[in-house]
CSV table of C-alpha atoms in Angstrom, one decimal:
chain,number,residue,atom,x,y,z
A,1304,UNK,CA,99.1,133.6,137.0
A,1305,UNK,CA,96.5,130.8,135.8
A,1306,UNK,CA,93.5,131.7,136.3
A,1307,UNK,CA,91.4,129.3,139.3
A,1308,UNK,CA,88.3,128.2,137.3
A,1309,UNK,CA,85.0,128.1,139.2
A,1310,UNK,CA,81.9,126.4,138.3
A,1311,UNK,CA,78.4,127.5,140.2
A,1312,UNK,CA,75.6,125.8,139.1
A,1313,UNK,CA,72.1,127.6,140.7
A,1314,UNK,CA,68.7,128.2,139.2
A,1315,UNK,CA,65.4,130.1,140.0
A,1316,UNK,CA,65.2,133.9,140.4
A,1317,UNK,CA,66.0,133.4,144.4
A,1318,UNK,CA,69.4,131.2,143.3
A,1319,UNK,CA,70.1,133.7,140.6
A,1320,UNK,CA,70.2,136.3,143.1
A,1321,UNK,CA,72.5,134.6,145.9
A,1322,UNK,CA,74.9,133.5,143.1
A,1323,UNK,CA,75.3,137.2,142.0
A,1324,UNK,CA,76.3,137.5,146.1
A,1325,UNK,CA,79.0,135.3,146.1
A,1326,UNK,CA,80.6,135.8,142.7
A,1327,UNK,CA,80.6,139.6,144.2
A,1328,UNK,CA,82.6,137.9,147.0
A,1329,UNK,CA,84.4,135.6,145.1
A,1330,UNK,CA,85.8,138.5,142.8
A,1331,UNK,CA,86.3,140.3,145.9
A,1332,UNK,CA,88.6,137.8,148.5
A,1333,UNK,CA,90.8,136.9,145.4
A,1334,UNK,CA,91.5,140.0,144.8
A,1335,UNK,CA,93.0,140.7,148.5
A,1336,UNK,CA,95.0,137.0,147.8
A,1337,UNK,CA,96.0,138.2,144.3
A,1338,UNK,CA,94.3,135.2,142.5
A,1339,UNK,CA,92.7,135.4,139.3
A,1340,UNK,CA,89.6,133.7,138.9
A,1341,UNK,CA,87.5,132.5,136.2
A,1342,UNK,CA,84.1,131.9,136.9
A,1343,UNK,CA,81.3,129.8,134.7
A,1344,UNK,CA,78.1,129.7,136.2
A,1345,UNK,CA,74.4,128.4,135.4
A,1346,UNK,CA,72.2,131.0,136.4
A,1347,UNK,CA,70.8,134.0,135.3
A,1348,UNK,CA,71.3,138.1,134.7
A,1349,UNK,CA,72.5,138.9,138.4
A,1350,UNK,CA,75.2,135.8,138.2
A,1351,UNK,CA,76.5,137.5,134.8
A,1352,UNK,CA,76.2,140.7,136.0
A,1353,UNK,CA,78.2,140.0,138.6
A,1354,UNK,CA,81.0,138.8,136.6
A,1355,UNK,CA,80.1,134.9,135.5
A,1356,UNK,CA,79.7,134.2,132.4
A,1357,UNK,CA,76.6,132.3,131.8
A,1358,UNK,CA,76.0,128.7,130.2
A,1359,UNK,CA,72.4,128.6,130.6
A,1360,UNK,CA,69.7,131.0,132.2
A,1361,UNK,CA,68.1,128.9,134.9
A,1362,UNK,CA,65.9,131.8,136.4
A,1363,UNK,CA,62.9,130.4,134.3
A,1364,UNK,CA,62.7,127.2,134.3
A,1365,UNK,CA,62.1,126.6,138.0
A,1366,UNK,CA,59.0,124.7,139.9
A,1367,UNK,CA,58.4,123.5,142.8
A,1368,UNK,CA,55.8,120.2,142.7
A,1369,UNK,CA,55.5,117.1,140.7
A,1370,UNK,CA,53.3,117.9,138.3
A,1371,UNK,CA,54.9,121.6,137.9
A,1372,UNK,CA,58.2,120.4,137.1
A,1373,UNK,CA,56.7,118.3,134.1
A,1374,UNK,CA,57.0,120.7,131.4
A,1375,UNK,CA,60.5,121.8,132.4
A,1376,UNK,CA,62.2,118.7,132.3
A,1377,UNK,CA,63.6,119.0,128.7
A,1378,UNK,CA,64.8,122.5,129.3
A,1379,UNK,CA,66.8,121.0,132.2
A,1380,UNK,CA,68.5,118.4,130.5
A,1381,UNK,CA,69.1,120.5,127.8
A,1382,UNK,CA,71.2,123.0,129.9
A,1383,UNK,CA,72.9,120.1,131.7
A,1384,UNK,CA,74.3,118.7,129.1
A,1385,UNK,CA,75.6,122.0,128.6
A,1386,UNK,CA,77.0,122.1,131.7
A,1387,UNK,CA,78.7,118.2,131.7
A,1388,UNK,CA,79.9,119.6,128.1
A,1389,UNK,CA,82.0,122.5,130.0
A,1390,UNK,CA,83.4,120.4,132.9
A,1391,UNK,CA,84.5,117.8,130.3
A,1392,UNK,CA,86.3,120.5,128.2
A,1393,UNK,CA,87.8,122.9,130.7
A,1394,UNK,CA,88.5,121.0,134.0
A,1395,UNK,CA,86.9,123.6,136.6
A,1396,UNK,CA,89.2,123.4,140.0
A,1397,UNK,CA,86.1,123.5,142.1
A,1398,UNK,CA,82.1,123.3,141.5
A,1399,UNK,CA,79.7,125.0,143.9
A,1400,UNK,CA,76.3,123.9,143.7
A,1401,UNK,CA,73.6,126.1,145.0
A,1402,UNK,CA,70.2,125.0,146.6
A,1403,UNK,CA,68.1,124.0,143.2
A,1404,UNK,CA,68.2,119.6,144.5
A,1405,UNK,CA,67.3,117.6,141.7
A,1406,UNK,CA,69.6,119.4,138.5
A,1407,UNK,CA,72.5,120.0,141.0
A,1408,UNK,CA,72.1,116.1,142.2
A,1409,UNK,CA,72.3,115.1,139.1
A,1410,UNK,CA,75.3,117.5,138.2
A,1411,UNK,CA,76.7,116.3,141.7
A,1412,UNK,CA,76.5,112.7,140.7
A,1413,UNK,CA,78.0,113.1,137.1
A,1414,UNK,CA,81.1,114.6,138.4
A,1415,UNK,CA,81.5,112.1,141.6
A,1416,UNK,CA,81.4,109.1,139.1
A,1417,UNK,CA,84.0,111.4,136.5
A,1418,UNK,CA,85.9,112.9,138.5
A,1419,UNK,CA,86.2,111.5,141.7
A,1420,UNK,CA,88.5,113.9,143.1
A,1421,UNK,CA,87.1,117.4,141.7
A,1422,UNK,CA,86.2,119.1,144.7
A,1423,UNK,CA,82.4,120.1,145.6
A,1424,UNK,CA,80.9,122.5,147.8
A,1425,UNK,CA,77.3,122.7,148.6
A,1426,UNK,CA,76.0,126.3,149.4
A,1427,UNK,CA,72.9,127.1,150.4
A,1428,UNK,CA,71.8,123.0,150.7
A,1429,UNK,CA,68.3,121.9,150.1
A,1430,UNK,CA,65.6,122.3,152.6
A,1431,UNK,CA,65.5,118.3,152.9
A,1432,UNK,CA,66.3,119.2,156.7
A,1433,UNK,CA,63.0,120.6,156.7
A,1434,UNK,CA,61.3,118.2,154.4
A,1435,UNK,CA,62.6,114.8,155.8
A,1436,UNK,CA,61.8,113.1,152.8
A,1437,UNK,CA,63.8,110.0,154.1
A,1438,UNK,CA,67.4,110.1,154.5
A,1439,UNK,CA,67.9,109.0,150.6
A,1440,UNK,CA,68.6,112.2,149.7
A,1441,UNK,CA,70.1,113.6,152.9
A,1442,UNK,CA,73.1,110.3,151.9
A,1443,UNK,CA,73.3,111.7,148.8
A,1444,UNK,CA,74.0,115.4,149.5
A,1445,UNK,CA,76.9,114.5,152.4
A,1446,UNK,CA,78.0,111.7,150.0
A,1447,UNK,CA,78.9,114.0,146.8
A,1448,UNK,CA,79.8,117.1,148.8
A,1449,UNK,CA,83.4,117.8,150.3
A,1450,UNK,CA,81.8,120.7,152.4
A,1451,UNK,CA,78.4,121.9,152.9
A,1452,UNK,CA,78.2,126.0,153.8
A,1453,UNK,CA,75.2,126.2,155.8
A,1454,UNK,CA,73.3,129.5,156.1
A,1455,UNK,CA,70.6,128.3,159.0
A,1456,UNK,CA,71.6,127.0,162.1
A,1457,UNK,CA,69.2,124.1,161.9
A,1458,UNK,CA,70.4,123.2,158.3
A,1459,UNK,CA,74.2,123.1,159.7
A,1460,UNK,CA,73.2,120.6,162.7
A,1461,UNK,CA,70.9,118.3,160.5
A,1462,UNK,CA,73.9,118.0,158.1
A,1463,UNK,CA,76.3,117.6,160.6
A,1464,UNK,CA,74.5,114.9,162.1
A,1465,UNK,CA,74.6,113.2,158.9
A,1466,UNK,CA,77.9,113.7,158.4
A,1467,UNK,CA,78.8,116.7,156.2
A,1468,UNK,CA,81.7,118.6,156.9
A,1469,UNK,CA,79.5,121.7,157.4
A,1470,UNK,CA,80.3,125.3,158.0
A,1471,UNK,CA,77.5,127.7,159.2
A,1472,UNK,CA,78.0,130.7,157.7
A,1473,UNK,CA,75.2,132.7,158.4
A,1474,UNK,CA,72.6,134.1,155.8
A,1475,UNK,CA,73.7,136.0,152.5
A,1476,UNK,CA,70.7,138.3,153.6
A,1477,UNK,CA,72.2,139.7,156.4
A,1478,UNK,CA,74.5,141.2,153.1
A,1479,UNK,CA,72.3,142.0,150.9
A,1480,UNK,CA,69.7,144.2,153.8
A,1481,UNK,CA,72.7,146.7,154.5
A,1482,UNK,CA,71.9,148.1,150.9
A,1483,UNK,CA,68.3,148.9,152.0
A,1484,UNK,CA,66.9,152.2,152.5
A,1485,UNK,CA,64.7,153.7,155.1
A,1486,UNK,CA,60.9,153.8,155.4
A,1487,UNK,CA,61.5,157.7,154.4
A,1488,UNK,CA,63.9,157.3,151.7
A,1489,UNK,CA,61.9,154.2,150.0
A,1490,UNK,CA,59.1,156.1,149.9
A,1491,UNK,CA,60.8,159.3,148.3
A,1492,UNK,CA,62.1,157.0,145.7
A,1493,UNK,CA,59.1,155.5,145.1
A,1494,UNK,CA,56.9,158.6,144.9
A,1495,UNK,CA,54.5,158.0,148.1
A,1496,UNK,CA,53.5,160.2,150.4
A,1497,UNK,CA,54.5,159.1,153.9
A,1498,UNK,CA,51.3,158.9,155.4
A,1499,UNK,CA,50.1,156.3,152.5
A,1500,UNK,CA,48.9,153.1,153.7
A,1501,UNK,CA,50.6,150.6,150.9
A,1502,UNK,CA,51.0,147.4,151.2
A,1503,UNK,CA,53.6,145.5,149.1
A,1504,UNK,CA,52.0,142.0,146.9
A,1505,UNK,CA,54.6,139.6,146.0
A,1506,UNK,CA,52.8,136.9,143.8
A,1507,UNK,CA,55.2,135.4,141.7
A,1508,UNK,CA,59.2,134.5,141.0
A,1509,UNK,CA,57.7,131.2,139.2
A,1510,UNK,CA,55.4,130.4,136.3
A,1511,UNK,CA,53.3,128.2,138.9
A,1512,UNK,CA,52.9,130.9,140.9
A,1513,UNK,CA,51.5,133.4,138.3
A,1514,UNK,CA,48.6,130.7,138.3
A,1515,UNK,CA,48.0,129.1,141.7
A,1516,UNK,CA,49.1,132.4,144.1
A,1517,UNK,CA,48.2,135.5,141.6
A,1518,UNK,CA,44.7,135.1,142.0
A,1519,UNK,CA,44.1,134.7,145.4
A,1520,UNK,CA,46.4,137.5,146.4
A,1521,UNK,CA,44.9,139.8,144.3
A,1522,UNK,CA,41.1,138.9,145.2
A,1523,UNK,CA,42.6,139.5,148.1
A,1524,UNK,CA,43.5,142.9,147.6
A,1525,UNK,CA,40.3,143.8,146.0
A,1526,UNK,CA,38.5,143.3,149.3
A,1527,UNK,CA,41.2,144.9,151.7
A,1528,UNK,CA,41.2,148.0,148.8
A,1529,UNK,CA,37.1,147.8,149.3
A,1530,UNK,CA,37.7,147.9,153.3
A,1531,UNK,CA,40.3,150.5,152.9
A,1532,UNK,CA,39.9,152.7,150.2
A,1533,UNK,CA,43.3,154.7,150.6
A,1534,UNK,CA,45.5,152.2,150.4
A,1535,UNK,CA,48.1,151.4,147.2
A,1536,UNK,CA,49.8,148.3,146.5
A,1537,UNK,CA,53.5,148.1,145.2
A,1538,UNK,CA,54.5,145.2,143.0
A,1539,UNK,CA,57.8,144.6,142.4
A,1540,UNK,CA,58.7,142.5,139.1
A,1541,UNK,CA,60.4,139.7,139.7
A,1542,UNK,CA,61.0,138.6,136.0
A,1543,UNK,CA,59.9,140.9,133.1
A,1544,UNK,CA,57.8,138.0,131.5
A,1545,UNK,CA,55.3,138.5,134.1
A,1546,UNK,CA,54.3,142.3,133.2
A,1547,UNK,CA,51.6,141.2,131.3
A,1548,UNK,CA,49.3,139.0,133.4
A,1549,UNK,CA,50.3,141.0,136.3
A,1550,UNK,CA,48.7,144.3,134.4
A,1551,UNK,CA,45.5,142.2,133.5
A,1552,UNK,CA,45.3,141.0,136.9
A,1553,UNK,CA,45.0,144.9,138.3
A,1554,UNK,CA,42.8,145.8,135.7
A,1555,UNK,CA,40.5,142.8,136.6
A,1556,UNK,CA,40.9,143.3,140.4
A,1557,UNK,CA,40.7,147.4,139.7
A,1558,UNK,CA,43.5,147.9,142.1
A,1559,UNK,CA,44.9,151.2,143.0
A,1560,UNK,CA,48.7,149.3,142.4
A,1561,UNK,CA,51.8,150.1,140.8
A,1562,UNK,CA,54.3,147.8,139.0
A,1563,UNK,CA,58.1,148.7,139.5
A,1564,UNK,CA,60.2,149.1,137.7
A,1565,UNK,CA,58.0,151.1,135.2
A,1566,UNK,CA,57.9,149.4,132.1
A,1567,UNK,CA,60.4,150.6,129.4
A,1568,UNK,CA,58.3,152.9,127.7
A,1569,UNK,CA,57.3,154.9,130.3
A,1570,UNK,CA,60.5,154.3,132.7
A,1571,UNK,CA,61.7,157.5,134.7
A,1572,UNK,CA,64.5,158.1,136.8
A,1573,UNK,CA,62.9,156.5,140.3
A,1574,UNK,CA,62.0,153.3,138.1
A,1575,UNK,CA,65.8,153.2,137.0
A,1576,UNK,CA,67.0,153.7,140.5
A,1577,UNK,CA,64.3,151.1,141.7
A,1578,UNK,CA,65.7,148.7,139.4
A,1579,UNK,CA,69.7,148.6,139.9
A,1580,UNK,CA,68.8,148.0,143.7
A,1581,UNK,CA,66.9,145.0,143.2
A,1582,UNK,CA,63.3,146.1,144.5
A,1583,UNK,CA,64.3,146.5,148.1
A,1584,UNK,CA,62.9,150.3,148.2
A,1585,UNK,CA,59.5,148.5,147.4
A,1586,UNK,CA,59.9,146.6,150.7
A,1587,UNK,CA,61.3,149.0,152.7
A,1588,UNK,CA,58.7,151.6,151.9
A,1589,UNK,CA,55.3,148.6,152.8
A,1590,UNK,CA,53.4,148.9,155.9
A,1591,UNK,CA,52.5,145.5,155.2
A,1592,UNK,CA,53.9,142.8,152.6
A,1593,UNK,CA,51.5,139.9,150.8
A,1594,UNK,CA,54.2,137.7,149.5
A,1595,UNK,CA,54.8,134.0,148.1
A,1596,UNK,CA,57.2,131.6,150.3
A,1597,UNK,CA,60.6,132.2,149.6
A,1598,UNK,CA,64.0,134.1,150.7
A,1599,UNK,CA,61.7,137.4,150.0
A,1600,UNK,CA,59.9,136.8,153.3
A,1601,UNK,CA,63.4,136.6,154.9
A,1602,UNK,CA,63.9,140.3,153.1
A,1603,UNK,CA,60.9,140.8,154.2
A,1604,UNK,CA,61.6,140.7,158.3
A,1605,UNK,CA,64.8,141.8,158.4
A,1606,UNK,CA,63.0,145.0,156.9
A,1607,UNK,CA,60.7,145.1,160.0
A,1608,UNK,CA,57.3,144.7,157.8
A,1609,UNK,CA,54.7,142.7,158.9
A,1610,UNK,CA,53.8,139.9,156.2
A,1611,UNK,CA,51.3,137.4,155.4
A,1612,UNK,CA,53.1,134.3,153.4
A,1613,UNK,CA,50.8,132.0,151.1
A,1614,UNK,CA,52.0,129.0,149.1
A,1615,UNK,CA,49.4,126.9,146.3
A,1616,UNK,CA,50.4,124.5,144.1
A,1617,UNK,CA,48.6,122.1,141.9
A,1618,UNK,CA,45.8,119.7,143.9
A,1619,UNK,CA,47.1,116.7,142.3
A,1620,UNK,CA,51.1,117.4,143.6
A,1621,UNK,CA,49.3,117.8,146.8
A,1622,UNK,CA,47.7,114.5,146.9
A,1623,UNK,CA,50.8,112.8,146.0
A,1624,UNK,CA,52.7,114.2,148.4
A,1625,UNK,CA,50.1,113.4,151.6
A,1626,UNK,CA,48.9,110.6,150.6
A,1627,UNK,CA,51.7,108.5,148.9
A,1628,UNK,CA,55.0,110.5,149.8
A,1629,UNK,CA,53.5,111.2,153.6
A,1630,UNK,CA,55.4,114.7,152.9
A,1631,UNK,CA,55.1,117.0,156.4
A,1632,UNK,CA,56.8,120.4,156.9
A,1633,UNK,CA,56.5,122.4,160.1
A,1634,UNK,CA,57.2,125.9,158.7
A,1635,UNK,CA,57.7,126.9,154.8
A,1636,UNK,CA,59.2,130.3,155.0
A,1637,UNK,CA,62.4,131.5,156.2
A,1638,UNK,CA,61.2,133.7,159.1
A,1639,UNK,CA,59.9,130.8,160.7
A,1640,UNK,CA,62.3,127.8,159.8
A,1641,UNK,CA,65.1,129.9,161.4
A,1642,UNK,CA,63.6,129.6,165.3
A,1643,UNK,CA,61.4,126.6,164.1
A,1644,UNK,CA,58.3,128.1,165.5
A,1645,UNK,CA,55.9,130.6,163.9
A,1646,UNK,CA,56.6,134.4,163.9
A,1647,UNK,CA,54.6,135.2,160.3
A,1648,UNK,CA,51.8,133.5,159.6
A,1649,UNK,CA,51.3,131.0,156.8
A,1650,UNK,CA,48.2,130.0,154.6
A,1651,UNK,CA,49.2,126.3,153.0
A,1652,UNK,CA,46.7,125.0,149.8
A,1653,UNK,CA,43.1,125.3,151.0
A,1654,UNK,CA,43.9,127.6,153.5
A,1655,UNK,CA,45.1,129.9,151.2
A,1656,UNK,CA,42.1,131.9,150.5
A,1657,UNK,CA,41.3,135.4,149.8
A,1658,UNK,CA,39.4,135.5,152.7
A,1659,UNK,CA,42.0,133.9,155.1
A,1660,UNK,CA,44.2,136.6,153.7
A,1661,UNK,CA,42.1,139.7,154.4
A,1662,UNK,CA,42.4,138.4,157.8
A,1663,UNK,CA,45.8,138.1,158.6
A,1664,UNK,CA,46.4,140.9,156.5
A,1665,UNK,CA,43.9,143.3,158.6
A,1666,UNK,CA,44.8,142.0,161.8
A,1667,UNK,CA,48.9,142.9,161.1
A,1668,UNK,CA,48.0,146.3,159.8
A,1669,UNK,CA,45.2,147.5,162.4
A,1670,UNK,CA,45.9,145.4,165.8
A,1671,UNK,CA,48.8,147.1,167.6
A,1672,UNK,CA,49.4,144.3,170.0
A,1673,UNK,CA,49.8,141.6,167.4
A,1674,UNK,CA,52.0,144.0,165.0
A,1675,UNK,CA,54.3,145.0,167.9
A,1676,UNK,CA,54.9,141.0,168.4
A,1677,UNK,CA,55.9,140.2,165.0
A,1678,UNK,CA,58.4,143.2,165.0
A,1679,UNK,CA,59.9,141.9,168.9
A,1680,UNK,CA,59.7,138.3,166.9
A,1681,UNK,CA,62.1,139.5,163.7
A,1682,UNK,CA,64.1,141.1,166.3
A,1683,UNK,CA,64.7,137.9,168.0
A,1684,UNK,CA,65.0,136.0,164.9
A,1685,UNK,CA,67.3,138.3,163.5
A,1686,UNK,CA,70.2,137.5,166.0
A,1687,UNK,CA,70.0,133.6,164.7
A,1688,UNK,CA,71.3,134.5,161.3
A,1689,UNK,CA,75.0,135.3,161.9
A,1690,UNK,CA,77.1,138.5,161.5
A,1691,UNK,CA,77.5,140.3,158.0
A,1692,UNK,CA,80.4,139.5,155.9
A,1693,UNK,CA,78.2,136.3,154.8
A,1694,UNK,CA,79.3,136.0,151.2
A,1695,UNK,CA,82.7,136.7,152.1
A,1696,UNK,CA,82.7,133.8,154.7
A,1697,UNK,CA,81.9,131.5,152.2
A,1698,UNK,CA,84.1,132.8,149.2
A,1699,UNK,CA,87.0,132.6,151.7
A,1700,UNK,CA,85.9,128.4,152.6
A,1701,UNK,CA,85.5,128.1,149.2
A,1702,UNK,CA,89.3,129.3,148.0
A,1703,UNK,CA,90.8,127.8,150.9
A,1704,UNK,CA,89.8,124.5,149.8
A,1705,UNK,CA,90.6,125.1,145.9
A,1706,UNK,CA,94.3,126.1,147.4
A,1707,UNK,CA,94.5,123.1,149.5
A,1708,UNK,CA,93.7,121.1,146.2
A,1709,UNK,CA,96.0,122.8,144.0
């Protein structure tokens, strides 16, 4: 039987990790139809783990900002044209694009003025819901995209409004969670007592981030350490590259912290087991989480630990975006675009200070009242997300519409 060839297009460490998600699926409703599948992908080591092969590796060359995404823009094009290389030569019978707007708008477009017919799905759509950067994007998105797979209710209703042909099929989280240990069993994995006060600091899946959120998070943690001596923070690695500063940074803050995995050279059985399960044990086992804005805060919740998110970029992206683009948001992380109203609290640019921190921070871990109402608000959040089977929801709209083009 010929093989059905699949083209995902994704970047960032977040993208890389939901593509490795649905290739799972993919690989696994095609095998109940007997189909054969062939599946290219641009992404990163989870995607090829998974079973794609890999044009590019996308995980490092993502921003988010104007002036950020300056010194990526050749590495972008580069892999592109990579990727309009492949669809020229082999004929894919579907593409999926995943979040990551401007590459995959441009992929998007190439292939609508190409191939006119190739079908496109959309998973995982930009938050241009959230940002309502004017409907110029938004006409593009529905325009290119034969059908959009929501995974937040509010994404599948602005969309549909638009008119998409939208399907909500709830969050690939949901999925991923099940895999999670308990508090107990985190911590036995991790070597930590179970009366340790730890709190888990999440600084950085991008190079901006290493710059802008590093240092506040861990002044931060210098003056919570000073306030409570006992406590150790867990940092999980996001991408290897980011060892380095990360050590520096402890040393400079002299924080009682750990890095997980271990690094190679001293890497032990629990390091090993830490790393083929993707760093959940290191949320699982937090009494309190210190994270950058992304689908990690979403991990985050559904893991019941209380969380303060923070989000810097550079001043000058800032500016642009108040003062000429007029760019508003209501919420930034997951937890709170799902209900549209605040359930963990958020430190935006200026606000974003080590003191600010030490204060939401303190007041999750030591007032009862106001932790109890962040774990009744996950709870309630929670149910808005959709039933589990996520990734196989979408792998299943996604075939169905390759065998309806066929």
């Amino acid at each position: 039987m010929t093989a059905i060839k699949i083209f995902i297009s994704t970047g960032e460490v977040s993208g890389d990790l939901q593509g490795a998600l649905l290739v799972e699926a993919l690989y696994r409703q095609a095998q109940l139809r007997g189909l054969n599948l062939d599946i290219v992908a641009l992404g990163g080591e989870k995607m090829a783990n998974a079973g794609a092969t890999l044009l590019g590796n996308t995980t490092k060359i993502g921003s988010v900002g104007i002036i950020e995404s300056l010194s990526f823009i050749f590495p972008t094009l580069k892999i592109q044209q990579k990727a309009k290389e492949y669809l020229h030569n082999e004929s894919p019978n579907i593409v999926i694009l995943i979040d990551y707007m401007g590459p995959n708008l441009n992929i998007g477009n190439y292939i609508r003025k190409t191939w006119p017919n190739l079908p496109i799905i959309w998973y995982i759509a930009p938050q241009e819901w959230v940002w309502s950067l004017g409907k110029d994007k938004t006409t593009k998105i529905v325009n290119l995209t034969d059908k959009l797979l929501a995974i937040f209710p509010g994404e599948a209703n602005y969309f549909r409004q638009q008119g998409a042909n939208v399907t909500w099929v709830g969050h690939p989280t949901i999925d991923r969670i099940k895999m999670a240990p308990t508090r107990e069993e985190a911590r036995r994995i991790l070597g930590i007592n179970s009366d340790t006060l730890a709190i888990a600091l999440l600084p950085a899946s991008r190079k901006q981030e290493v710059k802008y959120l590093m240092p506040v998070i861990f002044e931060a943690a210098k003056i919570i350490q000073e306030k409570l001596p006992l406590v150790h923070f867990l940092i999980p690695l996001s991408l290897e590259t980011y060892r380095s500063p990360i050590e520096e940074a402890i040393k400079k803050y002299q924080l009682q912290a750990t890095i997980y995995p271990s690094s190679s050279k001293n890497s032990t059985k629990n390091s090993q087991e830490i790393q083929e399960s993707n760093n959940l044990e290191i949320l699982a086992g937090a009494d309190l989480a210190i994270a950058k804005s992304g689908t990690v805060n979403l991990e985050i919740a559904l893991l019941n630990v209380p969380q303060v998110v923070i989000y810097k970029v550079n001043p000058i992206t800032v500016w642009i975006a108040r003062n000429i683009l007029r760019f508003s948001i209501p919420f930034m992380s997951p937890p709170n675009l799902v209900q549209m109203k605040s359930i963990v609290p958020e430190l935006f640019q200026e606000n974003a200070t080590p003191e600010n921190i030490v204060s939401e921070a303190l007041e999750l871990l030591l007032n009862s009242e106001r932790r109890t109402k962040t774990l009744t608000d996950y709870q309630e959040m929670r149910q808005s997300l959709g039933e589990e089977g996520v990734g196989d929801r979408a792998a299943q709209a996604i075939l169905d519409l390759v065998l309806t083009r066929k």
